[in-house]
mmCIF file with all atom_site columns, C-alpha atoms in Angstrom:
data_model
loop_
_atom_site.group_PDB
_atom_site.id
_atom_site.type_symbol
_atom_site.label_atom_id
_atom_site.label_alt_id
_atom_site.label_comp_id
_atom_site.label_asym_id
_atom_site.label_entity_id
_atom_site.label_seq_id
_atom_site.pdbx_PDB_ins_code
_atom_site.Cartn_x
_atom_site.Cartn_y
_atom_site.Cartn_z
_atom_site.occupancy
_atom_site.B_iso_or_equiv
_atom_site.pdbx_formal_charge
_atom_site.auth_seq_id
_atom_site.auth_comp_id
_atom_site.auth_asym_id
_atom_site.auth_atom_id
_atom_site.pdbx_PDB_model_num
ATOM 1  C CA . UNK A 1 1  ? 20.982 15.068 3.268  1.00 0.00 ? 129 UNK A CA 1
ATOM 2  C CA . UNK A 1 2  ? 18.325 12.518 2.422  1.00 0.00 ? 130 UNK A CA 1
ATOM 3  C CA . UNK A 1 3  ? 15.495 11.779 4.808  1.00 0.00 ? 131 UNK A CA 1
ATOM 4  C CA . UNK A 1 4  ? 14.798 8.153  5.599  1.00 0.00 ? 132 UNK A CA 1
ATOM 5  C CA . UNK A 1 5  ? 12.163 6.503  7.766  1.00 0.00 ? 133 UNK A CA 1
ATOM 6  C CA . UNK A 1 6  ? 12.379 3.493  10.053 1.00 0.00 ? 134 UNK A CA 1
ATOM 7  C CA . UNK A 1 7  ? 9.315  2.039  11.779 1.00 0.00 ? 135 UNK A CA 1
ATOM 8  C CA . UNK A 1 8  ? 9.471  -0.787 14.289 1.00 0.00 ? 136 UNK A CA 1
ATOM 9  C CA . UNK A 1 9  ? 7.278  -2.524 16.827 1.00 0.00 ? 137 UNK A CA 1
ATOM 10 C CA . UNK A 1 10 ? 8.341  -4.286 20.005 1.00 0.00 ? 138 UNK A CA 1
ATOM 11 C CA . UNK A 1 11 ? 6.820  -5.803 23.117 1.00 0.00 ? 139 UNK A CA 1
ATOM 12 C CA . UNK A 1 12 ? 7.407  -4.200 26.507 1.00 0.00 ? 140 UNK A CA 1
ATOM 13 C CA . UNK A 1 13 ? 9.057  -6.457 29.083 1.00 0.00 ? 141 UNK A CA 1
ATOM 14 C CA . UNK A 1 14 ? 6.943  -4.867 31.823 1.00 0.00 ? 142 UNK A CA 1
ATOM 15 C CA . UNK A 1 15 ? 4.053  -2.463 32.150 1.00 0.00 ? 143 UNK A CA 1
ATOM 16 C CA . UNK A 1 16 ? 5.194  1.095  31.467 1.00 0.00 ? 144 UNK A CA 1
ATOM 17 C CA . UNK A 1 17 ? 4.017  3.920  33.710 1.00 0.00 ? 145 UNK A CA 1
ATOM 18 C CA . UNK A 1 18 ? 3.500  7.495  32.597 1.00 0.00 ? 146 UNK A CA 1
ATOM 19 C CA . UNK A 1 19 ? 6.737  8.360  34.388 1.00 0.00 ? 147 UNK A CA 1
ATOM 20 C CA . UNK A 1 20 ? 8.610  5.629  32.479 1.00 0.00 ? 148 UNK A CA 1
ATOM 21 C CA . UNK A 1 21 ? 7.329  6.933  29.167 1.00 0.00 ? 149 UNK A CA 1
ATOM 22 C CA . UNK A 1 22 ? 8.152  10.552 30.019 1.00 0.00 ? 150 UNK A CA 1
ATOM 23 C CA . UNK A 1 23 ? 11.693 9.520  30.948 1.00 0.00 ? 151 UNK A CA 1
ATOM 24 C CA . UNK A 1 24 ? 12.127 7.652  27.657 1.00 0.00 ? 152 UNK A CA 1
ATOM 25 C CA . UNK A 1 25 ? 10.820 10.667 25.756 1.00 0.00 ? 153 UNK A CA 1
ATOM 26 C CA . UNK A 1 26 ? 13.111 13.124 27.512 1.00 0.00 ? 154 UNK A CA 1
ATOM 27 C CA . UNK A 1 27 ? 16.271 11.086 26.991 1.00 0.00 ? 155 UNK A CA 1
ATOM 28 C CA . UNK A 1 28 ? 15.396 10.149 23.407 1.00 0.00 ? 156 UNK A CA 1
ATOM 29 C CA . UNK A 1 29 ? 14.698 13.741 22.441 1.00 0.00 ? 157 UNK A CA 1
ATOM 30 C CA . UNK A 1 30 ? 18.103 14.882 23.692 1.00 0.00 ? 158 UNK A CA 1
ATOM 31 C CA . UNK A 1 31 ? 19.972 11.973 22.085 1.00 0.00 ? 159 UNK A CA 1
ATOM 32 C CA . UNK A 1 32 ? 18.089 12.088 18.793 1.00 0.00 ? 160 UNK A CA 1
ATOM 33 C CA . UNK A 1 33 ? 18.670 15.813 18.288 1.00 0.00 ? 161 UNK A CA 1
ATOM 34 C CA . UNK A 1 34 ? 22.431 15.226 18.240 1.00 0.00 ? 162 UNK A CA 1
ATOM 35 C CA . UNK A 1 35 ? 21.933 12.679 15.416 1.00 0.00 ? 163 UNK A CA 1
ATOM 36 C CA . UNK A 1 36 ? 19.470 14.781 13.360 1.00 0.00 ? 164 UNK A CA 1
ATOM 37 C CA . UNK A 1 37 ? 16.774 12.183 14.049 1.00 0.00 ? 165 UNK A CA 1
ATOM 38 C CA . UNK A 1 38 ? 13.140 12.930 14.805 1.00 0.00 ? 166 UNK A CA 1
ATOM 39 C CA . UNK A 1 39 ? 10.310 10.590 15.577 1.00 0.00 ? 167 UNK A CA 1
ATOM 40 C CA . UNK A 1 40 ? 7.279  9.514  17.538 1.00 0.00 ? 168 UNK A CA 1
ATOM 41 C CA . UNK A 1 41 ? 6.948  6.737  20.089 1.00 0.00 ? 169 UNK A CA 1
ATOM 42 C CA . UNK A 1 42 ? 3.588  5.100  20.758 1.00 0.00 ? 170 UNK A CA 1
ATOM 43 C CA . UNK A 1 43 ? 2.790  2.707  23.605 1.00 0.00 ? 171 UNK A CA 1
ATOM 44 C CA . UNK A 1 44 ? -0.432 0.732  23.952 1.00 0.00 ? 172 UNK A CA 1
ATOM 45 C CA . UNK A 1 45 ? -1.365 -2.621 25.438 1.00 0.00 ? 173 UNK A CA 1
ATOM 46 C CA . UNK A 1 46 ? 2.214  -3.557 26.219 1.00 0.00 ? 174 UNK A CA 1
ATOM 47 C CA . UNK A 1 47 ? 3.496  -2.773 22.731 1.00 0.00 ? 175 UNK A CA 1
ATOM 48 C CA . UNK A 1 48 ? 5.694  -0.010 21.378 1.00 0.00 ? 176 UNK A CA 1
ATOM 49 C CA . UNK A 1 49 ? 5.544  1.397  17.876 1.00 0.00 ? 177 UNK A CA 1
ATOM 50 C CA . UNK A 1 50 ? 8.129  3.950  16.909 1.00 0.00 ? 178 UNK A CA 1
ATOM 51 C CA . UNK A 1 51 ? 8.564  6.015  13.767 1.00 0.00 ? 179 UNK A CA 1
ATOM 52 C CA . UNK A 1 52 ? 12.027 7.502  13.286 1.00 0.00 ? 180 UNK A CA 1
ATOM 53 C CA . UNK A 1 53 ? 13.220 9.825  10.521 1.00 0.00 ? 181 UNK A CA 1
ATOM 54 C CA . UNK A 1 54 ? 16.718 10.971 9.667  1.00 0.00 ? 182 UNK A CA 1
ATOM 55 C CA . UNK A 1 55 ? 19.928 10.055 7.848  1.00 0.00 ? 183 UNK A CA 1
ATOM 56 C CA . UNK A 1 56 ? 20.149 6.315  7.118  1.00 0.00 ? 184 UNK A CA 1
ATOM 57 C CA . UNK A 1 57 ? 23.455 5.899  8.973  1.00 0.00 ? 185 UNK A CA 1
ATOM 58 C CA . UNK A 1 58 ? 22.009 7.519  12.088 1.00 0.00 ? 186 UNK A CA 1
ATOM 59 C CA . UNK A 1 59 ? 18.871 5.371  11.927 1.00 0.00 ? 187 UNK A CA 1
ATOM 60 C CA . UNK A 1 60 ? 20.919 2.186  11.611 1.00 0.00 ? 188 UNK A CA 1
ATOM 61 C CA . UNK A 1 61 ? 23.118 3.156  14.562 1.00 0.00 ? 189 UNK A CA 1
ATOM 62 C CA . UNK A 1 62 ? 20.142 4.172  16.670 1.00 0.00 ? 190 UNK A CA 1
ATOM 63 C CA . UNK A 1 63 ? 18.151 1.012  15.923 1.00 0.00 ? 191 UNK A CA 1
ATOM 64 C CA . UNK A 1 64 ? 21.086 -1.189 16.973 1.00 0.00 ? 192 UNK A CA 1
ATOM 65 C CA . UNK A 1 65 ? 21.096 0.681  20.282 1.00 0.00 ? 193 UNK A CA 1
ATOM 66 C CA . UNK A 1 66 ? 17.309 0.433  20.628 1.00 0.00 ? 194 UNK A CA 1
ATOM 67 C CA . UNK A 1 67 ? 17.414 -3.344 20.086 1.00 0.00 ? 195 UNK A CA 1
ATOM 68 C CA . UNK A 1 68 ? 19.637 -3.722 23.167 1.00 0.00 ? 196 UNK A CA 1
ATOM 69 C CA . UNK A 1 69 ? 17.259 -1.808 25.465 1.00 0.00 ? 197 UNK A CA 1
ATOM 70 C CA . UNK A 1 70 ? 16.008 -4.232 28.165 1.00 0.00 ? 198 UNK A CA 1
ATOM 71 C CA . UNK A 1 71 ? 12.634 -2.482 28.446 1.00 0.00 ? 199 UNK A CA 1
ATOM 72 C CA . UNK A 1 72 ? 11.387 -4.296 25.354 1.00 0.00 ? 200 UNK A CA 1
ATOM 73 C CA . UNK A 1 73 ? 11.816 -7.489 23.332 1.00 0.00 ? 201 UNK A CA 1
ATOM 74 C CA . UNK A 1 74 ? 10.835 -9.006 19.981 1.00 0.00 ? 202 UNK A CA 1
ATOM 75 C CA . UNK A 1 75 ? 11.681 -5.826 18.092 1.00 0.00 ? 203 UNK A CA 1
ATOM 76 C CA . UNK A 1 76 ? 11.043 -5.967 14.372 1.00 0.00 ? 204 UNK A CA 1
ATOM 77 C CA . UNK A 1 77 ? 11.138 -3.422 11.592 1.00 0.00 ? 205 UNK A CA 1
ATOM 78 C CA . UNK A 1 78 ? 7.899  -3.011 9.681  1.00 0.00 ? 206 UNK A CA 1
#
């Protein structure tokens, strides 16, 4: 298995509370483990930055899902 990395930024559609971020983290951790994906999510000043690592097919599938999440907009891979 090759390890690939995907990094994206996006703008939150509303201010995120600590509880919001903990909920995202909990759900993402469970879902990502089933796909052999790991990563880190950062939130600051209304912006998200996420680093994801795993198989390319899993990253592509996951990013398509992430793009549809209504909690953010203007997502772009960097």
